[in-house]
Short mmCIF file of C-alpha atoms and ligand atoms in Angstrom, two decimals:
data_model
loop_
_atom_site.label_atom_id
_atom_site.label_comp_id
_atom_site.label_asym_id
_atom_site.label_seq_id
_atom_site.Cartn_x
_atom_site.Cartn_y
_atom_site.Cartn_z
CA MET A 234 9.44 14.68 15.62
CA THR A 235 10.77 13.52 12.24
CA VAL A 236 8.98 10.71 10.43
CA LEU A 237 10.69 8.99 7.51
CA VAL A 238 8.09 7.67 5.07
CA THR A 239 9.56 5.33 2.46
CA GLY A 240 7.54 4.70 -0.71
CA GLY A 241 5.68 7.97 -0.15
CA ALA A 242 5.29 8.62 -3.90
CA GLY A 243 3.18 5.48 -4.25
CA PHE A 244 -0.50 4.92 -3.58
CA ILE A 245 -0.77 4.33 0.18
CA GLY A 246 2.46 6.14 1.05
CA SER A 247 1.30 9.39 -0.56
CA ASN A 248 -2.07 9.18 1.18
CA PHE A 249 -0.15 8.62 4.42
CA VAL A 250 2.05 11.70 3.79
CA PHE A 251 -1.11 13.81 3.30
CA HIS A 252 -2.72 12.29 6.37
CA MET A 253 0.31 12.98 8.59
CA MET A 254 0.79 16.54 7.33
CA LYS A 255 -2.86 17.27 8.06
CA GLU A 256 -3.09 15.52 11.44
CA HIS A 257 0.40 16.41 12.74
CA PRO A 258 1.37 19.70 11.07
CA GLU A 259 4.22 20.15 13.56
CA TYR A 260 5.99 16.95 12.41
CA ARG A 261 8.73 16.95 9.83
CA ILE A 262 8.04 14.39 7.11
CA VAL A 263 10.91 13.05 5.04
CA CYS A 264 9.95 10.90 2.07
CA LEU A 265 12.42 8.47 0.50
CA ASP A 266 11.25 6.93 -2.76
CA ALA A 267 13.10 5.37 -5.70
CA LEU A 268 10.40 6.56 -8.13
CA THR A 269 10.02 3.21 -9.82
CA TYR A 270 7.24 2.86 -12.41
CA ALA A 271 4.81 2.90 -9.42
CA GLY A 272 6.15 6.09 -7.90
CA ASN A 273 4.67 9.35 -9.15
CA LEU A 274 6.19 12.54 -7.81
CA SER A 275 3.35 14.63 -9.31
CA THR A 276 1.14 13.11 -6.63
CA LEU A 277 3.21 14.94 -4.00
CA GLU A 278 3.52 18.18 -5.97
CA GLY A 279 1.23 20.08 -3.58
CA VAL A 280 3.51 19.45 -0.58
CA LEU A 281 6.97 19.55 -2.20
CA ASP A 282 7.56 23.17 -1.12
CA ASP A 283 6.18 22.76 2.39
CA ARG A 284 8.88 23.63 4.92
CA ASN A 285 8.07 20.55 7.00
CA PHE A 286 8.45 18.19 4.04
CA ARG A 287 11.51 16.84 2.27
CA PHE A 288 11.57 14.48 -0.71
CA VAL A 289 14.64 12.39 -1.49
CA LYS A 290 14.87 10.18 -4.56
CA GLY A 291 16.64 6.96 -3.60
CA ASP A 292 16.54 3.21 -3.23
CA ILE A 293 15.93 1.72 0.23
CA ALA A 294 18.39 -1.06 -0.66
CA ASP A 295 21.19 1.48 -1.30
CA ARG A 296 23.05 1.29 2.03
CA ASP A 297 25.29 4.34 1.53
CA LEU A 298 22.40 6.55 0.51
CA VAL A 299 20.16 5.31 3.33
CA TYR A 300 22.85 5.73 5.98
CA SER A 301 23.68 9.27 4.89
CA LEU A 302 19.97 10.19 4.80
CA PHE A 303 19.56 8.89 8.37
CA ASP A 304 22.69 10.76 9.50
CA GLU A 305 21.30 13.98 8.02
CA ASP A 306 17.66 13.75 9.02
CA ARG A 307 17.84 11.65 12.24
CA PRO A 308 14.31 10.22 11.95
CA ASP A 309 12.49 9.37 15.19
CA VAL A 310 10.05 7.06 13.39
CA VAL A 311 10.38 5.10 10.15
CA VAL A 312 7.30 3.88 8.28
CA ASN A 313 8.28 1.52 5.48
CA PHE A 314 5.79 1.50 2.60
CA ALA A 315 8.45 1.12 -0.10
CA ALA A 316 7.91 -2.13 -1.93
CA GLU A 317 7.27 -3.81 -5.22
CA SER A 318 3.57 -4.35 -4.67
CA HIS A 319 1.96 -5.99 -7.69
CA VAL A 320 1.37 -9.75 -7.58
CA ASP A 321 1.24 -10.18 -11.38
CA ARG A 322 4.63 -8.50 -11.81
CA SER A 323 6.11 -10.75 -9.13
CA ILE A 324 4.98 -13.79 -11.09
CA GLU A 325 6.74 -12.46 -14.20
CA ASP A 326 9.95 -11.33 -12.48
CA PRO A 327 10.45 -12.15 -8.78
CA GLU A 328 14.00 -10.88 -8.25
CA VAL A 329 13.35 -7.18 -7.79
CA PHE A 330 10.72 -8.12 -5.17
CA LEU A 331 13.38 -9.88 -3.13
CA ARG A 332 15.80 -6.99 -3.42
CA THR A 333 13.40 -4.20 -2.50
CA ASN A 334 11.05 -5.97 -0.14
CA ILE A 335 13.59 -8.03 1.83
CA ILE A 336 17.06 -6.51 1.35
CA GLY A 337 15.65 -2.97 1.34
CA THR A 338 13.82 -3.60 4.62
CA SER A 339 16.99 -4.99 6.23
CA VAL A 340 19.03 -1.94 5.13
CA LEU A 341 16.40 0.40 6.60
CA MET A 342 16.44 -1.55 9.87
CA ASP A 343 20.27 -1.47 10.04
CA ALA A 344 20.12 2.30 9.59
CA SER A 345 17.36 2.49 12.22
CA ARG A 346 19.56 0.59 14.70
CA ARG A 347 22.54 2.88 14.03
CA CYS A 348 20.39 5.95 14.63
CA CYS A 349 18.44 4.51 17.58
CA VAL A 350 15.03 5.27 16.02
CA LYS A 351 12.14 5.12 18.46
CA ARG A 352 9.94 3.07 16.14
CA PHE A 353 10.39 1.11 12.93
CA HIS A 354 7.00 0.33 11.42
CA GLN A 355 6.73 -2.23 8.64
CA VAL A 356 3.71 -1.92 6.36
CA SER A 357 2.84 -5.49 5.49
CA THR A 358 -0.11 -7.26 3.94
CA ASP A 359 -2.78 -9.86 4.66
CA GLU A 360 -1.34 -11.83 1.71
CA VAL A 361 1.35 -13.21 4.04
CA TYR A 362 -1.33 -15.49 5.51
CA GLY A 363 -2.06 -17.11 2.13
CA ASP A 364 -5.75 -17.58 1.35
CA LEU A 365 -8.96 -18.89 2.89
CA PRO A 366 -11.45 -21.26 1.25
CA LEU A 367 -14.49 -19.70 -0.44
CA ASP A 368 -16.90 -22.02 1.36
CA ARG A 369 -15.82 -21.17 4.93
CA PRO A 370 -17.11 -17.63 5.59
CA ASP A 371 -16.56 -18.26 9.31
CA LEU A 372 -12.75 -18.21 8.90
CA PHE A 373 -10.65 -15.02 9.20
CA PHE A 374 -6.95 -14.16 9.41
CA THR A 375 -5.87 -13.30 12.94
CA GLU A 376 -2.39 -12.17 13.95
CA ASP A 377 -1.72 -15.79 14.99
CA THR A 378 -2.62 -17.32 11.63
CA PRO A 379 0.54 -19.04 10.30
CA LEU A 380 2.34 -17.42 7.37
CA HIS A 381 1.58 -19.44 4.25
CA THR A 382 2.31 -17.49 1.10
CA SER A 383 1.31 -18.11 -2.52
CA SER A 384 3.15 -15.64 -4.77
CA PRO A 385 6.70 -14.31 -4.97
CA TYR A 386 5.26 -10.95 -3.84
CA SER A 387 3.64 -12.31 -0.69
CA SER A 388 6.67 -14.51 0.02
CA SER A 389 8.94 -11.47 -0.13
CA LYS A 390 6.62 -9.57 2.24
CA ALA A 391 6.52 -12.54 4.63
CA GLY A 392 10.32 -12.76 4.49
CA ALA A 393 10.51 -9.10 5.44
CA ASP A 394 8.04 -9.60 8.31
CA LEU A 395 10.14 -12.43 9.73
CA LEU A 396 13.24 -10.28 9.46
CA VAL A 397 11.50 -7.39 11.25
CA LEU A 398 10.53 -9.68 14.14
CA ALA A 399 14.07 -11.09 14.20
CA TYR A 400 15.56 -7.57 14.47
CA HIS A 401 13.28 -6.97 17.43
CA ARG A 402 14.26 -10.16 19.21
CA THR A 403 17.97 -10.13 18.31
CA TYR A 404 18.81 -6.44 18.47
CA GLY A 405 15.88 -5.02 20.43
CA LEU A 406 14.84 -2.77 17.53
CA PRO A 407 11.48 -1.22 18.53
CA VAL A 408 9.32 -2.53 15.70
CA THR A 409 5.65 -2.86 14.85
CA ILE A 410 4.07 -4.56 11.83
CA SER A 411 0.66 -3.97 10.27
CA ARG A 412 -0.97 -6.41 7.87
CA CYS A 413 -3.72 -4.78 5.90
CA SER A 414 -6.29 -6.02 3.42
CA ASN A 415 -6.82 -4.61 -0.11
CA ASN A 416 -6.83 -0.81 -0.21
CA TYR A 417 -8.66 1.42 -2.69
CA GLY A 418 -8.95 5.17 -3.13
CA PRO A 419 -7.22 8.13 -4.80
CA TYR A 420 -3.78 7.82 -6.44
CA GLN A 421 -3.80 4.03 -6.86
CA PHE A 422 -1.67 2.98 -9.82
CA PRO A 423 -3.89 1.81 -12.69
CA GLU A 424 -2.53 -1.72 -12.76
CA LYS A 425 -4.58 -2.74 -9.70
CA LEU A 426 -8.13 -4.05 -10.02
CA ILE A 427 -10.25 -1.01 -9.10
CA PRO A 428 -8.42 1.80 -10.95
CA LEU A 429 -7.77 -0.46 -13.95
CA MET A 430 -11.46 -1.28 -14.25
CA ILE A 431 -12.53 2.37 -13.82
CA ILE A 432 -10.10 3.57 -16.47
CA ASN A 433 -10.87 0.78 -18.95
CA ALA A 434 -14.59 1.36 -18.50
CA LEU A 435 -14.16 5.11 -19.08
CA SER A 436 -12.24 4.32 -22.27
CA ASP A 437 -14.78 1.66 -23.39
CA ARG A 438 -12.01 -0.94 -23.34
CA PRO A 439 -12.50 -4.58 -22.18
CA LEU A 440 -12.41 -5.22 -18.43
CA PRO A 441 -10.16 -8.27 -17.93
CA VAL A 442 -11.56 -10.44 -15.11
CA TYR A 443 -9.29 -13.31 -14.08
CA GLY A 444 -11.14 -16.65 -14.27
CA LYS A 445 -14.76 -16.46 -13.17
CA GLY A 446 -14.19 -13.45 -10.94
CA GLU A 447 -15.28 -15.43 -7.86
CA ASN A 448 -12.15 -14.58 -5.81
CA VAL A 449 -12.90 -12.54 -2.73
CA ARG A 450 -10.95 -9.56 -1.38
CA ASP A 451 -11.57 -7.55 1.81
CA TRP A 452 -11.59 -3.88 0.74
CA LEU A 453 -10.56 -0.92 2.90
CA TYR A 454 -10.59 2.77 2.00
CA VAL A 455 -6.99 3.99 2.01
CA GLU A 456 -7.55 6.79 4.53
CA ASP A 457 -8.75 4.21 7.09
CA HIS A 458 -5.46 2.32 6.61
CA CYS A 459 -3.48 5.55 7.12
CA ARG A 460 -5.37 6.33 10.35
CA ALA A 461 -4.65 2.82 11.60
CA ILE A 462 -0.89 3.19 10.99
CA ASP A 463 -0.90 6.61 12.68
CA LEU A 464 -2.46 4.95 15.76
CA ILE A 465 0.02 2.07 15.73
CA ILE A 466 3.14 4.24 15.53
CA HIS A 467 1.89 6.37 18.43
CA HIS A 468 0.12 3.83 20.64
CA GLY A 469 0.87 0.32 19.32
CA ARG A 470 2.92 -2.05 21.47
CA VAL A 471 6.50 -2.68 20.38
CA GLY A 472 7.11 -6.14 18.91
CA GLU A 473 3.43 -6.58 17.98
CA VAL A 474 1.65 -7.35 14.72
CA TYR A 475 -1.70 -5.63 13.99
CA ASN A 476 -4.18 -6.81 11.36
CA ILE A 477 -6.09 -4.03 9.59
CA GLY A 478 -9.32 -4.67 7.70
CA GLY A 479 -12.93 -3.64 7.67
CA HIS A 480 -14.99 -6.83 7.18
CA ASN A 481 -15.84 -5.78 3.69
CA GLU A 482 -15.54 -8.85 1.52
CA MET A 483 -16.51 -8.65 -2.13
CA LYS A 484 -16.16 -10.93 -5.14
CA ASN A 485 -14.10 -9.36 -7.94
CA ILE A 486 -16.95 -9.75 -10.42
CA ASP A 487 -19.33 -7.84 -8.13
CA ILE A 488 -16.87 -4.95 -7.87
CA VAL A 489 -16.48 -4.84 -11.64
CA ARG A 490 -20.26 -4.85 -12.15
CA LEU A 491 -20.68 -2.09 -9.56
CA ILE A 492 -18.10 0.10 -11.33
CA LEU A 493 -19.83 -0.42 -14.67
CA ARG A 494 -23.20 0.47 -13.14
CA GLU A 495 -21.85 3.63 -11.52
CA LEU A 496 -20.31 4.73 -14.83
CA GLY A 497 -23.36 3.77 -16.89
CA LYS A 498 -21.34 1.33 -18.99
CA PRO A 499 -22.53 -2.06 -20.33
CA GLU A 500 -21.58 -5.41 -18.77
CA SER A 501 -20.58 -6.55 -22.26
CA LEU A 502 -17.25 -4.84 -21.55
CA ILE A 503 -16.44 -7.65 -19.06
CA THR A 504 -13.94 -10.10 -20.57
CA HIS A 505 -13.03 -13.26 -18.69
CA VAL A 506 -9.32 -13.94 -19.19
CA ALA A 507 -6.90 -16.65 -18.02
CA ASP A 508 -6.66 -16.93 -14.26
CA ARG A 509 -3.64 -15.62 -12.30
CA LYS A 510 -1.16 -18.42 -11.48
CA GLY A 511 -1.55 -19.53 -7.85
CA HIS A 512 -4.49 -17.09 -7.48
CA ASP A 513 -5.47 -16.67 -3.81
CA LEU A 514 -9.16 -17.45 -3.33
CA ARG A 515 -10.23 -15.32 -0.40
CA TYR A 516 -8.71 -12.82 2.02
CA ALA A 517 -10.57 -11.80 5.17
CA ILE A 518 -9.09 -9.96 8.14
CA ASP A 519 -10.17 -10.19 11.75
CA PRO A 520 -9.42 -6.63 12.98
CA ALA A 521 -10.41 -7.30 16.64
CA LYS A 522 -6.94 -6.46 17.99
CA MET A 523 -6.84 -3.04 16.28
CA HIS A 524 -10.28 -2.30 17.67
CA GLY A 525 -9.74 -3.72 21.14
CA GLU A 526 -6.28 -2.24 21.78
CA LEU A 527 -6.29 0.95 19.75
CA GLY A 528 -10.00 1.71 19.33
CA TRP A 529 -9.66 1.71 15.53
CA LEU A 530 -12.66 1.13 13.29
CA PRO A 531 -12.99 1.90 9.59
CA GLU A 532 -14.92 5.12 8.95
CA THR A 533 -15.68 4.82 5.23
CA ARG A 534 -18.33 2.33 4.13
CA PHE A 535 -17.50 0.59 0.85
CA ARG A 536 -20.52 2.04 -0.91
CA ASP A 537 -19.40 5.61 -0.11
CA GLY A 538 -15.71 4.89 -0.66
CA ILE A 539 -16.13 3.38 -4.11
CA VAL A 540 -18.35 6.27 -5.26
CA LYS A 541 -15.76 8.76 -3.94
CA THR A 542 -12.99 6.82 -5.67
CA ILE A 543 -14.78 6.69 -9.02
CA ARG A 544 -15.48 10.43 -8.70
CA TRP A 545 -11.79 11.03 -7.96
CA TYR A 546 -10.69 9.22 -11.14
CA LEU A 547 -13.29 11.19 -13.12
CA ASP A 548 -12.07 14.49 -11.64
CA ASN A 549 -8.36 13.69 -11.97
CA GLU A 550 -8.06 12.47 -15.53
CA ASN A 551 -4.74 14.25 -15.96
CA TRP A 552 -3.20 12.22 -13.13
CA TRP A 553 -3.95 8.84 -14.68
CA LYS A 554 -3.73 9.89 -18.34
CA ASP A 555 -0.14 11.02 -17.67
CA ILE A 556 0.58 7.54 -16.30
CA VAL A 557 -1.07 5.78 -19.21
CA SER A 558 0.89 7.92 -21.72
CA GLY A 559 4.17 7.72 -19.74
CA HIS A 560 4.29 11.53 -19.49
CA TYR A 561 4.53 11.31 -15.67
CA LYS A 562 8.11 10.11 -15.97
CA ILE A 563 9.06 13.13 -18.11
CA VAL A 564 7.49 15.61 -15.67
CA GLU A 565 9.31 13.79 -12.84
CA GLN A 566 12.79 15.03 -13.79
CA GLY A 567 11.81 18.66 -13.24
CA LEU A 568 10.12 17.87 -9.94
CA VAL A 569 13.17 15.96 -8.66
CA GLU A 570 15.33 19.00 -9.54
CA ARG A 571 12.96 21.17 -7.48
CA CYS A 572 13.60 18.95 -4.43
CA ARG A 573 17.39 19.28 -4.51
P1 LIG B 151 2.76 1.18 -4.74
O1 LIG B 151 3.33 0.18 -5.69
O2 LIG B 151 1.66 2.08 -5.19
O3 LIG B 151 3.94 2.13 -4.21
C1 LIG B 151 5.20 1.65 -3.87
C2 LIG B 151 6.14 2.85 -3.76
O4 LIG B 151 7.44 2.34 -3.34
C3 LIG B 151 6.38 3.57 -5.08
O5 LIG B 151 6.34 4.96 -4.88
C4 LIG B 151 7.77 3.13 -5.51
O6 LIG B 151 8.47 4.10 -6.27
C5 LIG B 151 8.43 2.91 -4.16
N1 LIG B 151 9.56 1.97 -4.24
C6 LIG B 151 9.59 0.76 -4.86
N2 LIG B 151 10.82 0.21 -4.74
C7 LIG B 151 11.54 1.07 -4.00
C8 LIG B 151 12.88 1.06 -3.52
N3 LIG B 151 13.71 0.04 -3.78
N4 LIG B 151 13.32 2.11 -2.78
C9 LIG B 151 12.49 3.16 -2.51
N5 LIG B 151 11.23 3.22 -2.96
C10 LIG B 151 10.75 2.20 -3.69
O7 LIG B 151 2.35 0.35 -3.45
P2 LIG B 151 1.12 0.57 -2.45
O8 LIG B 151 -0.05 -0.13 -2.99
O9 LIG B 151 1.05 1.99 -2.07
O10 LIG B 151 1.66 -0.30 -1.22
C11 LIG B 151 2.49 0.31 -0.23
C12 LIG B 151 2.84 -0.74 0.81
O11 LIG B 151 1.65 -1.25 1.40
C13 LIG B 151 3.58 -1.95 0.25
O12 LIG B 151 4.56 -2.32 1.19
C14 LIG B 151 2.51 -3.02 0.13
O13 LIG B 151 3.07 -4.30 0.29
C15 LIG B 151 1.61 -2.67 1.30
N6 LIG B 151 0.19 -3.02 1.15
C16 LIG B 151 -0.52 -2.64 0.05
C17 LIG B 151 -1.88 -2.92 -0.01
C18 LIG B 151 -2.71 -2.51 -1.20
O14 LIG B 151 -3.87 -2.88 -1.28
N7 LIG B 151 -2.21 -1.71 -2.12
C19 LIG B 151 -2.51 -3.59 1.04
C20 LIG B 151 -1.74 -3.98 2.14
C21 LIG B 151 -0.40 -3.66 2.19
O1 LIG B 152 -4.44 -7.86 0.11
C1 LIG B 152 -3.48 -6.87 0.07
C2 LIG B 152 -2.83 -6.85 -1.30
O2 LIG B 152 -3.81 -6.34 -2.20
C3 LIG B 152 -1.57 -6.00 -1.34
O3 LIG B 152 -0.60 -6.61 -0.52
C4 LIG B 152 -1.04 -5.88 -2.77
O4 LIG B 152 0.06 -4.99 -2.80
C5 LIG B 152 -2.15 -5.33 -3.64
O5 LIG B 152 -1.70 -5.27 -4.98
C6 LIG B 152 -3.39 -6.21 -3.53
O6 LIG B 152 -3.15 -7.52 -4.11
P1 LIG B 152 -4.24 -8.25 -5.04
O7 LIG B 152 -3.56 -9.22 -5.88
O8 LIG B 152 -5.40 -8.69 -4.21
O9 LIG B 152 -4.74 -6.94 -5.88
P2 LIG B 152 -5.05 -6.74 -7.43
O10 LIG B 152 -5.67 -5.39 -7.56
O11 LIG B 152 -3.88 -7.07 -8.28
O12 LIG B 152 -6.16 -7.83 -7.69
C7 LIG B 152 -7.35 -7.88 -6.94
C8 LIG B 152 -8.17 -9.06 -7.42
O13 LIG B 152 -8.62 -8.80 -8.76
C9 LIG B 152 -7.39 -10.35 -7.51
O14 LIG B 152 -8.23 -11.44 -7.15
C10 LIG B 152 -6.99 -10.46 -8.98
C11 LIG B 152 -8.16 -9.78 -9.68
N1 LIG B 152 -7.81 -9.08 -10.94
C12 LIG B 152 -6.78 -8.18 -10.90
C13 LIG B 152 -6.42 -7.49 -12.05
C14 LIG B 152 -5.27 -6.51 -12.03
C15 LIG B 152 -8.54 -9.29 -12.08
O15 LIG B 152 -9.48 -10.10 -12.09
N2 LIG B 152 -8.19 -8.62 -13.22
C16 LIG B 152 -7.15 -7.73 -13.24
O16 LIG B 152 -6.86 -7.16 -14.33
#
């Protein structure tokens, strides 16, 4: 079995590569990643020489490259993590989000049709449902909640989801989609809330909280997301959407305070800054379908996961310091050479 993992040098993709190599050592894993600013090949250094692993640097929207990769490697399953993933960047510059997240997905699906892949899995997000009000804790996103996006990022992901469902209906491509809540854990790029706050706190720099910090996110430890996708690609029903989340809602300000407490740093580091444009208020997933159909439940409680994550950033200073200094892009050239 050959599994093509796109975006495998990013946060969730790399955790998924590690998960699959551990749980299915007999599988061949091919990783296609453009190594944008968010891709870090050092993350995958430990598996680059594994005989069941292949890394290819390339853009999912590059049709010639994608077709020749599929012709060479004949993947049975494609799991598409590759995306521009940061909401703030999409507000500054939407275009690349449309190219990667929509066009790139369509190119991958065209290649999947040509090669008759057994499953095309699209890694999507709960942000496609828009947001929920803060004063209605009884409301959750189900798979039937209408798409109602707020940012260029979430709109591009929703566009891709619609295209994936259209390829299923029109061409019979065997697809599944998962829509997950906010992930946290090792190897998350330090532009996202949790790693940014950990790293700023460690460096005694201000912690920029958008607005009052009252916005709510539903946090899931990354390994629980990877396990859920593993279950979907093996046992999920073709043509279906699965919501993934662990009923773990937290206000941003409470997360920031918790990080400061764990690191023994003062709350005076918190700096309230201008709010994000169009800032979604609350995300909250109803994961009943994942549980009922596939028996999935999150295994890591937030309290344990956040302590593990903070510990990981403390123990892996080189990983994030190389990103902060830009050194990771210099090291990358040598690693790409090693993969040729
Ligand atoms: P990330 O930004 O950490 O990683 C994205 C990876 O995709 C990087 O390695 C990057 O180099 C690669 N990439 C970007 N453009 C590419 C292109 N054109 N061709 C090939 N590779 C390209 O993202 P992440 O947080 O790991 O998210 C992965 C996926 O999961 C995304 O599709 C995202 O929408 C989705 N998602 C993320 C979260 C979250 O909390 N982070 C939650 C739900 C869903
Ligand atoms: O819900 C899933 C989504 O979660 C994924 O689809 C996205 O790829 C991922 O980036 C994430 O989106 P968010 O916008 O929720 O994540 P982010 O870490 O950017 O922000 C989390 C919350 O923290 C959000 O309410 C904005 C706030 N925030 C963020 C940053 C970076 C701050 O207050 N200050 C900050 O500096």
